[in-house]
Amino acid sequence: MMLRFDHLAVSALTLAEGVEAVETALGVGLAGGGQHPHMATHNRLLGLGDLYLEVIAADPAQQAPVWPRWFDLDNFSKKPRLTNWVVCCDSISDAVAVSPDGAGIPVALQRGDYRWQMAVPANGKLPFDGCFPALIEWGGTLHPAQALPESRVRLELLEIAHPEAAALNAALAGLFADPRVVIVQGAAKAMRARFSTPHGTRVLE
């Protein structure tokens, strides 16, 4: 079983703040997105070819859930930043079974015509301080990246730094391999993504 790179998540206190930060950093506009009723969040998207980027925030128009939101959004603070990455699989139950403890419990979700299952940790916190990828299994053939307008933005490199880089690499060994993702030793969690854009190389952190 191989996990495949699906998308990046930029968390923000408000969706407007997150969208402004990403559009300023990359020099292109975001498109699409909508609400996630189960998690009381909403998002905007940017197509990256075979991947996409989402800006996600708690949605003040929806009642907060009694369970923790995904991506640890209930504890998010400060400025918008790259916080998570997501990989897709053919069987989320199989993927959870071979992932570290705390990778989450599969939850059936939908947004508009999209249907998917996502492994959501009981406390909202993914392993390795959120550096372990969130797991997603898409239902049917629809995928957000296919519907997004061409942005001429492509991910060149996602660098993930963590104090337990060796253990994180070991947890992904045999499950995931993509030359665009590099896990390195760091004093604390840090994510940095480098993109090619119509305006040259741009970076999100």
mmCIF file with all atom_site columns, C-alpha atoms in Angstrom:
data_model
loop_
_atom_site.group_PDB
_atom_site.id
_atom_site.type_symbol
_atom_site.label_atom_id
_atom_site.label_alt_id
_atom_site.label_comp_id
_atom_site.label_asym_id
_atom_site.label_entity_id
_atom_site.label_seq_id
_atom_site.pdbx_PDB_ins_code
_atom_site.Cartn_x
_atom_site.Cartn_y
_atom_site.Cartn_z
_atom_site.occupancy
_atom_site.B_iso_or_equiv
_atom_site.pdbx_formal_charge
_atom_site.auth_seq_id
_atom_site.auth_comp_id
_atom_site.auth_asym_id
_atom_site.auth_atom_id
_atom_site.pdbx_PDB_model_num
ATOM 1   C CA . MET A 1 1   ? 0.000   0.000  0.000   1.00 0.00 ? 1   MET A CA 1
ATOM 2   C CA . MET A 1 2   ? 1.354   3.396  -0.994  1.00 0.00 ? 2   MET A CA 1
ATOM 3   C CA . LEU A 1 3   ? 0.172   6.767  0.239   1.00 0.00 ? 3   LEU A CA 1
ATOM 4   C CA . ARG A 1 4   ? -0.013  9.527  -2.373  1.00 0.00 ? 4   ARG A CA 1
ATOM 5   C CA . PHE A 1 5   ? 0.524   13.246 -1.862  1.00 0.00 ? 5   PHE A CA 1
ATOM 6   C CA . ASP A 1 6   ? -2.896  14.938 -1.961  1.00 0.00 ? 6   ASP A CA 1
ATOM 7   C CA . HIS A 1 7   ? -2.774  18.508 -0.662  1.00 0.00 ? 7   HIS A CA 1
ATOM 8   C CA . LEU A 1 8   ? -1.272  21.106 1.673   1.00 0.00 ? 8   LEU A CA 1
ATOM 9   C CA . ALA A 1 9   ? -3.106  22.922 4.459   1.00 0.00 ? 9   ALA A CA 1
ATOM 10  C CA . VAL A 1 10  ? -2.500  26.503 5.548   1.00 0.00 ? 10  VAL A CA 1
ATOM 11  C CA . SER A 1 11  ? -4.267  27.255 8.821   1.00 0.00 ? 11  SER A CA 1
ATOM 12  C CA . ALA A 1 12  ? -5.545  30.697 9.756   1.00 0.00 ? 12  ALA A CA 1
ATOM 13  C CA . LEU A 1 13  ? -7.554  32.399 12.481  1.00 0.00 ? 13  LEU A CA 1
ATOM 14  C CA . THR A 1 14  ? -9.922  33.733 9.811   1.00 0.00 ? 14  THR A CA 1
ATOM 15  C CA . LEU A 1 15  ? -10.352 32.571 6.244   1.00 0.00 ? 15  LEU A CA 1
ATOM 16  C CA . ALA A 1 16  ? -9.953  36.101 4.888   1.00 0.00 ? 16  ALA A CA 1
ATOM 17  C CA . GLU A 1 17  ? -6.642  36.520 6.690   1.00 0.00 ? 17  GLU A CA 1
ATOM 18  C CA . GLY A 1 18  ? -5.360  33.198 5.384   1.00 0.00 ? 18  GLY A CA 1
ATOM 19  C CA . VAL A 1 19  ? -6.423  33.891 1.807   1.00 0.00 ? 19  VAL A CA 1
ATOM 20  C CA . GLU A 1 20  ? -4.735  37.289 1.850   1.00 0.00 ? 20  GLU A CA 1
ATOM 21  C CA . ALA A 1 21  ? -1.507  35.801 3.201   1.00 0.00 ? 21  ALA A CA 1
ATOM 22  C CA . VAL A 1 22  ? -1.311  33.067 0.565   1.00 0.00 ? 22  VAL A CA 1
ATOM 23  C CA . GLU A 1 23  ? -2.326  35.302 -2.334  1.00 0.00 ? 23  GLU A CA 1
ATOM 24  C CA . THR A 1 24  ? 0.291   37.856 -1.290  1.00 0.00 ? 24  THR A CA 1
ATOM 25  C CA . ALA A 1 25  ? 2.997   35.215 -0.885  1.00 0.00 ? 25  ALA A CA 1
ATOM 26  C CA . LEU A 1 26  ? 2.355   33.404 -4.174  1.00 0.00 ? 26  LEU A CA 1
ATOM 27  C CA . GLY A 1 27  ? 0.997   36.253 -6.293  1.00 0.00 ? 27  GLY A CA 1
ATOM 28  C CA . VAL A 1 28  ? -2.059  34.345 -7.536  1.00 0.00 ? 28  VAL A CA 1
ATOM 29  C CA . GLY A 1 29  ? -5.718  34.226 -6.568  1.00 0.00 ? 29  GLY A CA 1
ATOM 30  C CA . LEU A 1 30  ? -7.425  31.364 -4.753  1.00 0.00 ? 30  LEU A CA 1
ATOM 31  C CA . ALA A 1 31  ? -10.626 29.766 -6.017  1.00 0.00 ? 31  ALA A CA 1
ATOM 32  C CA . GLY A 1 32  ? -13.329 27.333 -4.991  1.00 0.00 ? 32  GLY A CA 1
ATOM 33  C CA . GLY A 1 33  ? -13.769 25.986 -1.510  1.00 0.00 ? 33  GLY A CA 1
ATOM 34  C CA . GLY A 1 34  ? -16.756 25.945 0.820   1.00 0.00 ? 34  GLY A CA 1
ATOM 35  C CA . GLN A 1 35  ? -17.966 24.804 4.219   1.00 0.00 ? 35  GLN A CA 1
ATOM 36  C CA . HIS A 1 36  ? -17.354 21.609 6.220   1.00 0.00 ? 36  HIS A CA 1
ATOM 37  C CA . PRO A 1 37  ? -20.453 21.235 8.425   1.00 0.00 ? 37  PRO A CA 1
ATOM 38  C CA . HIS A 1 38  ? -19.081 18.351 10.532  1.00 0.00 ? 38  HIS A CA 1
ATOM 39  C CA . MET A 1 39  ? -16.026 20.374 11.582  1.00 0.00 ? 39  MET A CA 1
ATOM 40  C CA . ALA A 1 40  ? -17.525 23.886 11.372  1.00 0.00 ? 40  ALA A CA 1
ATOM 41  C CA . THR A 1 41  ? -14.666 25.017 9.146   1.00 0.00 ? 41  THR A CA 1
ATOM 42  C CA . HIS A 1 42  ? -14.446 26.568 5.704   1.00 0.00 ? 42  HIS A CA 1
ATOM 43  C CA . ASN A 1 43  ? -11.741 26.821 3.076   1.00 0.00 ? 43  ASN A CA 1
ATOM 44  C CA . ARG A 1 44  ? -10.474 28.304 -0.183  1.00 0.00 ? 44  ARG A CA 1
ATOM 45  C CA . LEU A 1 45  ? -8.311  26.402 -2.646  1.00 0.00 ? 45  LEU A CA 1
ATOM 46  C CA . LEU A 1 46  ? -5.451  26.757 -5.113  1.00 0.00 ? 46  LEU A CA 1
ATOM 47  C CA . GLY A 1 47  ? -4.755  24.186 -7.806  1.00 0.00 ? 47  GLY A CA 1
ATOM 48  C CA . LEU A 1 48  ? -1.184  22.888 -8.009  1.00 0.00 ? 48  LEU A CA 1
ATOM 49  C CA . GLY A 1 49  ? -1.551  20.459 -10.902 1.00 0.00 ? 49  GLY A CA 1
ATOM 50  C CA . ASP A 1 50  ? -1.815  16.999 -9.344  1.00 0.00 ? 50  ASP A CA 1
ATOM 51  C CA . LEU A 1 51  ? -2.088  18.581 -5.871  1.00 0.00 ? 51  LEU A CA 1
ATOM 52  C CA . TYR A 1 52  ? -3.896  21.502 -4.334  1.00 0.00 ? 52  TYR A CA 1
ATOM 53  C CA . LEU A 1 53  ? -3.438  23.892 -1.439  1.00 0.00 ? 53  LEU A CA 1
ATOM 54  C CA . GLU A 1 54  ? -6.208  24.763 0.973   1.00 0.00 ? 54  GLU A CA 1
ATOM 55  C CA . VAL A 1 55  ? -6.492  27.670 3.349   1.00 0.00 ? 55  VAL A CA 1
ATOM 56  C CA . ILE A 1 56  ? -8.660  26.511 6.239   1.00 0.00 ? 56  ILE A CA 1
ATOM 57  C CA . ALA A 1 57  ? -10.129 28.231 9.299   1.00 0.00 ? 57  ALA A CA 1
ATOM 58  C CA . ALA A 1 58  ? -12.916 27.847 11.825  1.00 0.00 ? 58  ALA A CA 1
ATOM 59  C CA . ASP A 1 59  ? -16.182 29.101 10.337  1.00 0.00 ? 59  ASP A CA 1
ATOM 60  C CA . PRO A 1 60  ? -17.903 31.620 12.645  1.00 0.00 ? 60  PRO A CA 1
ATOM 61  C CA . ALA A 1 61  ? -21.172 31.126 10.732  1.00 0.00 ? 61  ALA A CA 1
ATOM 62  C CA . GLN A 1 62  ? -21.436 27.545 11.998  1.00 0.00 ? 62  GLN A CA 1
ATOM 63  C CA . GLN A 1 63  ? -21.923 26.256 15.521  1.00 0.00 ? 63  GLN A CA 1
ATOM 64  C CA . ALA A 1 64  ? -18.679 24.909 16.953  1.00 0.00 ? 64  ALA A CA 1
ATOM 65  C CA . PRO A 1 65  ? -18.603 21.099 17.153  1.00 0.00 ? 65  PRO A CA 1
ATOM 66  C CA . VAL A 1 66  ? -18.478 19.290 20.494  1.00 0.00 ? 66  VAL A CA 1
ATOM 67  C CA . TRP A 1 67  ? -15.419 17.388 19.242  1.00 0.00 ? 67  TRP A CA 1
ATOM 68  C CA . PRO A 1 68  ? -12.001 18.871 18.377  1.00 0.00 ? 68  PRO A CA 1
ATOM 69  C CA . ARG A 1 69  ? -11.605 20.274 14.878  1.00 0.00 ? 69  ARG A CA 1
ATOM 70  C CA . TRP A 1 70  ? -9.086  18.716 12.519  1.00 0.00 ? 70  TRP A CA 1
ATOM 71  C CA . PHE A 1 71  ? -5.564  20.123 12.123  1.00 0.00 ? 71  PHE A CA 1
ATOM 72  C CA . ASP A 1 72  ? -5.750  21.214 15.781  1.00 0.00 ? 72  ASP A CA 1
ATOM 73  C CA . LEU A 1 73  ? -7.530  24.372 14.624  1.00 0.00 ? 73  LEU A CA 1
ATOM 74  C CA . ASP A 1 74  ? -9.095  24.918 18.052  1.00 0.00 ? 74  ASP A CA 1
ATOM 75  C CA . ASN A 1 75  ? -5.621  25.733 19.373  1.00 0.00 ? 75  ASN A CA 1
ATOM 76  C CA . PHE A 1 76  ? -4.382  27.697 16.377  1.00 0.00 ? 76  PHE A CA 1
ATOM 77  C CA . SER A 1 77  ? -3.046  31.198 17.015  1.00 0.00 ? 77  SER A CA 1
ATOM 78  C CA . LYS A 1 78  ? -0.897  33.893 15.463  1.00 0.00 ? 78  LYS A CA 1
ATOM 79  C CA . LYS A 1 79  ? -0.481  34.514 11.738  1.00 0.00 ? 79  LYS A CA 1
ATOM 80  C CA . PRO A 1 80  ? -1.544  32.156 8.905   1.00 0.00 ? 80  PRO A CA 1
ATOM 81  C CA . ARG A 1 81  ? 1.008   29.457 8.224   1.00 0.00 ? 81  ARG A CA 1
ATOM 82  C CA . LEU A 1 82  ? 1.582   26.094 6.621   1.00 0.00 ? 82  LEU A CA 1
ATOM 83  C CA . THR A 1 83  ? 0.608   23.543 9.272   1.00 0.00 ? 83  THR A CA 1
ATOM 84  C CA . ASN A 1 84  ? -0.230  20.211 7.651   1.00 0.00 ? 84  ASN A CA 1
ATOM 85  C CA . TRP A 1 85  ? -0.006  17.973 4.639   1.00 0.00 ? 85  TRP A CA 1
ATOM 86  C CA . VAL A 1 86  ? -2.464  15.344 3.500   1.00 0.00 ? 86  VAL A CA 1
ATOM 87  C CA . VAL A 1 87  ? -1.954  12.022 1.718   1.00 0.00 ? 87  VAL A CA 1
ATOM 88  C CA . CYS A 1 88  ? -4.601  9.904  0.030   1.00 0.00 ? 88  CYS A CA 1
ATOM 89  C CA . CYS A 1 89  ? -5.008  6.154  0.030   1.00 0.00 ? 89  CYS A CA 1
ATOM 90  C CA . ASP A 1 90  ? -7.242  3.456  -1.423  1.00 0.00 ? 90  ASP A CA 1
ATOM 91  C CA . SER A 1 91  ? -8.226  2.086  1.996   1.00 0.00 ? 91  SER A CA 1
ATOM 92  C CA . ILE A 1 92  ? -8.201  4.436  4.937   1.00 0.00 ? 92  ILE A CA 1
ATOM 93  C CA . SER A 1 93  ? -8.717  1.614  7.436   1.00 0.00 ? 93  SER A CA 1
ATOM 94  C CA . ASP A 1 94  ? -5.590  -0.109 6.118   1.00 0.00 ? 94  ASP A CA 1
ATOM 95  C CA . ALA A 1 95  ? -3.662  3.157  6.196   1.00 0.00 ? 95  ALA A CA 1
ATOM 96  C CA . VAL A 1 96  ? -4.647  3.862  9.796   1.00 0.00 ? 96  VAL A CA 1
ATOM 97  C CA . ALA A 1 97  ? -3.623  0.328  10.777  1.00 0.00 ? 97  ALA A CA 1
ATOM 98  C CA . VAL A 1 98  ? -0.024  0.901  9.645   1.00 0.00 ? 98  VAL A CA 1
ATOM 99  C CA . SER A 1 99  ? 0.239   4.495  10.880  1.00 0.00 ? 99  SER A CA 1
ATOM 100 C CA . PRO A 1 100 ? 1.497   5.688  14.282  1.00 0.00 ? 100 PRO A CA 1
ATOM 101 C CA . ASP A 1 101 ? -0.904  5.714  17.217  1.00 0.00 ? 101 ASP A CA 1
ATOM 102 C CA . GLY A 1 102 ? -3.055  8.816  17.121  1.00 0.00 ? 102 GLY A CA 1
ATOM 103 C CA . ALA A 1 103 ? -3.291  9.045  13.321  1.00 0.00 ? 103 ALA A CA 1
ATOM 104 C CA . GLY A 1 104 ? -7.051  9.212  13.755  1.00 0.00 ? 104 GLY A CA 1
ATOM 105 C CA . ILE A 1 105 ? -10.373 7.477  13.314  1.00 0.00 ? 105 ILE A CA 1
ATOM 106 C CA . PRO A 1 106 ? -11.995 7.495  9.837   1.00 0.00 ? 106 PRO A CA 1
ATOM 107 C CA . VAL A 1 107 ? -14.875 9.972  9.605   1.00 0.00 ? 107 VAL A CA 1
ATOM 108 C CA . ALA A 1 108 ? -17.213 10.175 6.593   1.00 0.00 ? 108 ALA A CA 1
ATOM 109 C CA . LEU A 1 109 ? -17.427 13.763 5.323   1.00 0.00 ? 109 LEU A CA 1
ATOM 110 C CA . GLN A 1 110 ? -18.735 15.794 2.417   1.00 0.00 ? 110 GLN A CA 1
ATOM 111 C CA . ARG A 1 111 ? -18.598 19.272 0.886   1.00 0.00 ? 111 ARG A CA 1
ATOM 112 C CA . GLY A 1 112 ? -20.930 19.858 -2.013  1.00 0.00 ? 112 GLY A CA 1
ATOM 113 C CA . ASP A 1 113 ? -20.482 16.987 -4.463  1.00 0.00 ? 113 ASP A CA 1
ATOM 114 C CA . TYR A 1 114 ? -17.257 15.791 -2.840  1.00 0.00 ? 114 TYR A CA 1
ATOM 115 C CA . ARG A 1 115 ? -17.317 12.738 -0.585  1.00 0.00 ? 115 ARG A CA 1
ATOM 116 C CA . TRP A 1 116 ? -14.406 11.438 1.429   1.00 0.00 ? 116 TRP A CA 1
ATOM 117 C CA . GLN A 1 117 ? -13.262 9.742  4.589   1.00 0.00 ? 117 GLN A CA 1
ATOM 118 C CA . MET A 1 118 ? -10.577 11.347 6.695   1.00 0.00 ? 118 MET A CA 1
ATOM 119 C CA . ALA A 1 119 ? -8.736  10.014 9.712   1.00 0.00 ? 119 ALA A CA 1
ATOM 120 C CA . VAL A 1 120 ? -9.308  12.581 12.452  1.00 0.00 ? 120 VAL A CA 1
ATOM 121 C CA . PRO A 1 121 ? -7.445  12.239 15.792  1.00 0.00 ? 121 PRO A CA 1
ATOM 122 C CA . ALA A 1 122 ? -9.652  12.214 18.878  1.00 0.00 ? 122 ALA A CA 1
ATOM 123 C CA . ASN A 1 123 ? -7.829  15.277 20.223  1.00 0.00 ? 123 ASN A CA 1
ATOM 124 C CA . GLY A 1 124 ? -7.378  16.944 16.821  1.00 0.00 ? 124 GLY A CA 1
ATOM 125 C CA . LYS A 1 125 ? -3.593  16.574 17.011  1.00 0.00 ? 125 LYS A CA 1
ATOM 126 C CA . LEU A 1 126 ? -1.802  14.461 14.411  1.00 0.00 ? 126 LEU A CA 1
ATOM 127 C CA . PRO A 1 127 ? 1.350   12.510 15.410  1.00 0.00 ? 127 PRO A CA 1
ATOM 128 C CA . PHE A 1 128 ? 4.737   14.206 15.436  1.00 0.00 ? 128 PHE A CA 1
ATOM 129 C CA . ASP A 1 129 ? 3.201   17.602 16.287  1.00 0.00 ? 129 ASP A CA 1
ATOM 130 C CA . GLY A 1 130 ? 1.195   17.530 13.069  1.00 0.00 ? 130 GLY A CA 1
ATOM 131 C CA . CYS A 1 131 ? 4.138   16.578 10.872  1.00 0.00 ? 131 CYS A CA 1
ATOM 132 C CA . PHE A 1 132 ? 2.692   13.128 10.185  1.00 0.00 ? 132 PHE A CA 1
ATOM 133 C CA . PRO A 1 133 ? 0.310   13.521 7.254   1.00 0.00 ? 133 PRO A CA 1
ATOM 134 C CA . ALA A 1 134 ? -3.447  13.452 7.589   1.00 0.00 ? 134 ALA A CA 1
ATOM 135 C CA . LEU A 1 135 ? -4.971  10.444 5.822   1.00 0.00 ? 135 LEU A CA 1
ATOM 136 C CA . ILE A 1 136 ? -7.777  10.798 3.303   1.00 0.00 ? 136 ILE A CA 1
ATOM 137 C CA . GLU A 1 137 ? -9.709  8.390  1.082   1.00 0.00 ? 137 GLU A CA 1
ATOM 138 C CA . TRP A 1 138 ? -11.751 10.038 -1.658  1.00 0.00 ? 138 TRP A CA 1
ATOM 139 C CA . GLY A 1 139 ? -15.098 8.561  -2.630  1.00 0.00 ? 139 GLY A CA 1
ATOM 140 C CA . GLY A 1 140 ? -15.933 8.239  -6.311  1.00 0.00 ? 140 GLY A CA 1
ATOM 141 C CA . THR A 1 141 ? -13.920 9.957  -9.025  1.00 0.00 ? 141 THR A CA 1
ATOM 142 C CA . LEU A 1 142 ? -14.333 13.628 -8.070  1.00 0.00 ? 142 LEU A CA 1
ATOM 143 C CA . HIS A 1 143 ? -11.271 15.422 -6.684  1.00 0.00 ? 143 HIS A CA 1
ATOM 144 C CA . PRO A 1 144 ? -10.875 19.165 -5.981  1.00 0.00 ? 144 PRO A CA 1
ATOM 145 C CA . ALA A 1 145 ? -7.647  19.468 -7.987  1.00 0.00 ? 145 ALA A CA 1
ATOM 146 C CA . GLN A 1 146 ? -9.503  18.486 -11.166 1.00 0.00 ? 146 GLN A CA 1
ATOM 147 C CA . ALA A 1 147 ? -12.041 21.303 -10.848 1.00 0.00 ? 147 ALA A CA 1
ATOM 148 C CA . LEU A 1 148 ? -9.697  24.157 -9.964  1.00 0.00 ? 148 LEU A CA 1
ATOM 149 C CA . PRO A 1 149 ? -8.515  26.673 -12.580 1.00 0.00 ? 149 PRO A CA 1
ATOM 150 C CA . GLU A 1 150 ? -4.949  26.449 -13.818 1.00 0.00 ? 150 GLU A CA 1
ATOM 151 C CA . SER A 1 151 ? -2.791  28.613 -11.558 1.00 0.00 ? 151 SER A CA 1
ATOM 152 C CA . ARG A 1 152 ? 0.620   27.936 -13.127 1.00 0.00 ? 152 ARG A CA 1
ATOM 153 C CA . VAL A 1 153 ? 1.822   27.300 -9.592  1.00 0.00 ? 153 VAL A CA 1
ATOM 154 C CA . ARG A 1 154 ? 3.572   24.028 -8.797  1.00 0.00 ? 154 ARG A CA 1
ATOM 155 C CA . LEU A 1 155 ? 5.075   22.680 -5.602  1.00 0.00 ? 155 LEU A CA 1
ATOM 156 C CA . GLU A 1 156 ? 8.811   22.147 -5.942  1.00 0.00 ? 156 GLU A CA 1
ATOM 157 C CA . LEU A 1 157 ? 9.673   21.142 -2.385  1.00 0.00 ? 157 LEU A CA 1
ATOM 158 C CA . LEU A 1 158 ? 7.987   20.621 0.966   1.00 0.00 ? 158 LEU A CA 1
ATOM 159 C CA . GLU A 1 159 ? 10.586  20.602 3.742   1.00 0.00 ? 159 GLU A CA 1
ATOM 160 C CA . ILE A 1 160 ? 9.383   19.324 7.110   1.00 0.00 ? 160 ILE A CA 1
ATOM 161 C CA . ALA A 1 161 ? 11.668  19.803 10.100  1.00 0.00 ? 161 ALA A CA 1
ATOM 162 C CA . HIS A 1 162 ? 11.114  17.966 13.387  1.00 0.00 ? 162 HIS A CA 1
ATOM 163 C CA . PRO A 1 163 ? 13.212  16.925 16.414  1.00 0.00 ? 163 PRO A CA 1
ATOM 164 C CA . GLU A 1 164 ? 12.234  13.292 15.732  1.00 0.00 ? 164 GLU A CA 1
ATOM 165 C CA . ALA A 1 165 ? 12.894  13.371 12.005  1.00 0.00 ? 165 ALA A CA 1
ATOM 166 C CA . ALA A 1 166 ? 14.405  9.872  11.987  1.00 0.00 ? 166 ALA A CA 1
ATOM 167 C CA . ALA A 1 167 ? 11.321  8.381  13.644  1.00 0.00 ? 167 ALA A CA 1
ATOM 168 C CA . LEU A 1 168 ? 9.002   10.282 11.288  1.00 0.00 ? 168 LEU A CA 1
ATOM 169 C CA . ASN A 1 169 ? 10.928  9.046  8.267   1.00 0.00 ? 169 ASN A CA 1
ATOM 170 C CA . ALA A 1 170 ? 10.762  5.517  9.672   1.00 0.00 ? 170 ALA A CA 1
ATOM 171 C CA . ALA A 1 171 ? 6.985   5.804  10.151  1.00 0.00 ? 171 ALA A CA 1
ATOM 172 C CA . LEU A 1 172 ? 6.598   6.701  6.457   1.00 0.00 ? 172 LEU A CA 1
ATOM 173 C CA . ALA A 1 173 ? 9.147   4.220  5.107   1.00 0.00 ? 173 ALA A CA 1
ATOM 174 C CA . GLY A 1 174 ? 7.577   1.833  2.632   1.00 0.00 ? 174 GLY A CA 1
ATOM 175 C CA . LEU A 1 175 ? 4.308   3.809  2.691   1.00 0.00 ? 175 LEU A CA 1
ATOM 176 C CA . PHE A 1 176 ? 5.142   7.104  1.037   1.00 0.00 ? 176 PHE A CA 1
ATOM 177 C CA . ALA A 1 177 ? 7.763   8.302  -1.403  1.00 0.00 ? 177 ALA A CA 1
ATOM 178 C CA . ASP A 1 178 ? 7.646   11.598 -3.263  1.00 0.00 ? 178 ASP A CA 1
ATOM 179 C CA . PRO A 1 179 ? 10.761  13.570 -4.198  1.00 0.00 ? 179 PRO A CA 1
ATOM 180 C CA . ARG A 1 180 ? 8.924   16.799 -3.404  1.00 0.00 ? 180 ARG A CA 1
ATOM 181 C CA . VAL A 1 181 ? 8.761   15.927 0.320   1.00 0.00 ? 181 VAL A CA 1
ATOM 182 C CA . VAL A 1 182 ? 11.877  16.010 2.499   1.00 0.00 ? 182 VAL A CA 1
ATOM 183 C CA . ILE A 1 183 ? 11.936  15.435 6.269   1.00 0.00 ? 183 ILE A CA 1
ATOM 184 C CA . VAL A 1 184 ? 14.927  16.900 8.103   1.00 0.00 ? 184 VAL A CA 1
ATOM 185 C CA . GLN A 1 185 ? 16.162  17.250 11.653  1.00 0.00 ? 185 GLN A CA 1
ATOM 186 C CA . GLY A 1 186 ? 15.090  20.437 13.403  1.00 0.00 ? 186 GLY A CA 1
ATOM 187 C CA . ALA A 1 187 ? 14.913  21.896 16.889  1.00 0.00 ? 187 ALA A CA 1
ATOM 188 C CA . ALA A 1 188 ? 11.137  22.304 16.568  1.00 0.00 ? 188 ALA A CA 1
ATOM 189 C CA . LYS A 1 189 ? 8.378   21.605 14.066  1.00 0.00 ? 189 LYS A CA 1
ATOM 190 C CA . ALA A 1 190 ? 8.684   23.747 10.949  1.00 0.00 ? 190 ALA A CA 1
ATOM 191 C CA . MET A 1 191 ? 7.196   23.462 7.475   1.00 0.00 ? 191 MET A CA 1
ATOM 192 C CA . ARG A 1 192 ? 8.451   25.295 4.421   1.00 0.00 ? 192 ARG A CA 1
ATOM 193 C CA . ALA A 1 193 ? 7.090   24.913 0.888   1.00 0.00 ? 193 ALA A CA 1
ATOM 194 C CA . ARG A 1 194 ? 8.815   26.210 -2.228  1.00 0.00 ? 194 ARG A CA 1
ATOM 195 C CA . PHE A 1 195 ? 6.767   26.844 -5.363  1.00 0.00 ? 195 PHE A CA 1
ATOM 196 C CA . SER A 1 196 ? 7.371   27.806 -8.957  1.00 0.00 ? 196 SER A CA 1
ATOM 197 C CA . THR A 1 197 ? 4.909   30.555 -9.909  1.00 0.00 ? 197 THR A CA 1
ATOM 198 C CA . PRO A 1 198 ? 4.321   32.971 -12.804 1.00 0.00 ? 198 PRO A CA 1
ATOM 199 C CA . HIS A 1 199 ? 6.325   35.449 -10.710 1.00 0.00 ? 199 HIS A CA 1
ATOM 200 C CA . GLY A 1 200 ? 9.286   33.155 -10.056 1.00 0.00 ? 200 GLY A CA 1
ATOM 201 C CA . THR A 1 201 ? 10.107  31.074 -7.011  1.00 0.00 ? 201 THR A CA 1
ATOM 202 C CA . ARG A 1 202 ? 7.952   31.809 -3.970  1.00 0.00 ? 202 ARG A CA 1
ATOM 203 C CA . VAL A 1 203 ? 7.929   30.323 -0.444  1.00 0.00 ? 203 VAL A CA 1
ATOM 204 C CA . LEU A 1 204 ? 5.264   29.600 2.151   1.00 0.00 ? 204 LEU A CA 1
ATOM 205 C CA . GLU A 1 205 ? 6.074   28.808 5.769   1.00 0.00 ? 205 GLU A CA 1
#
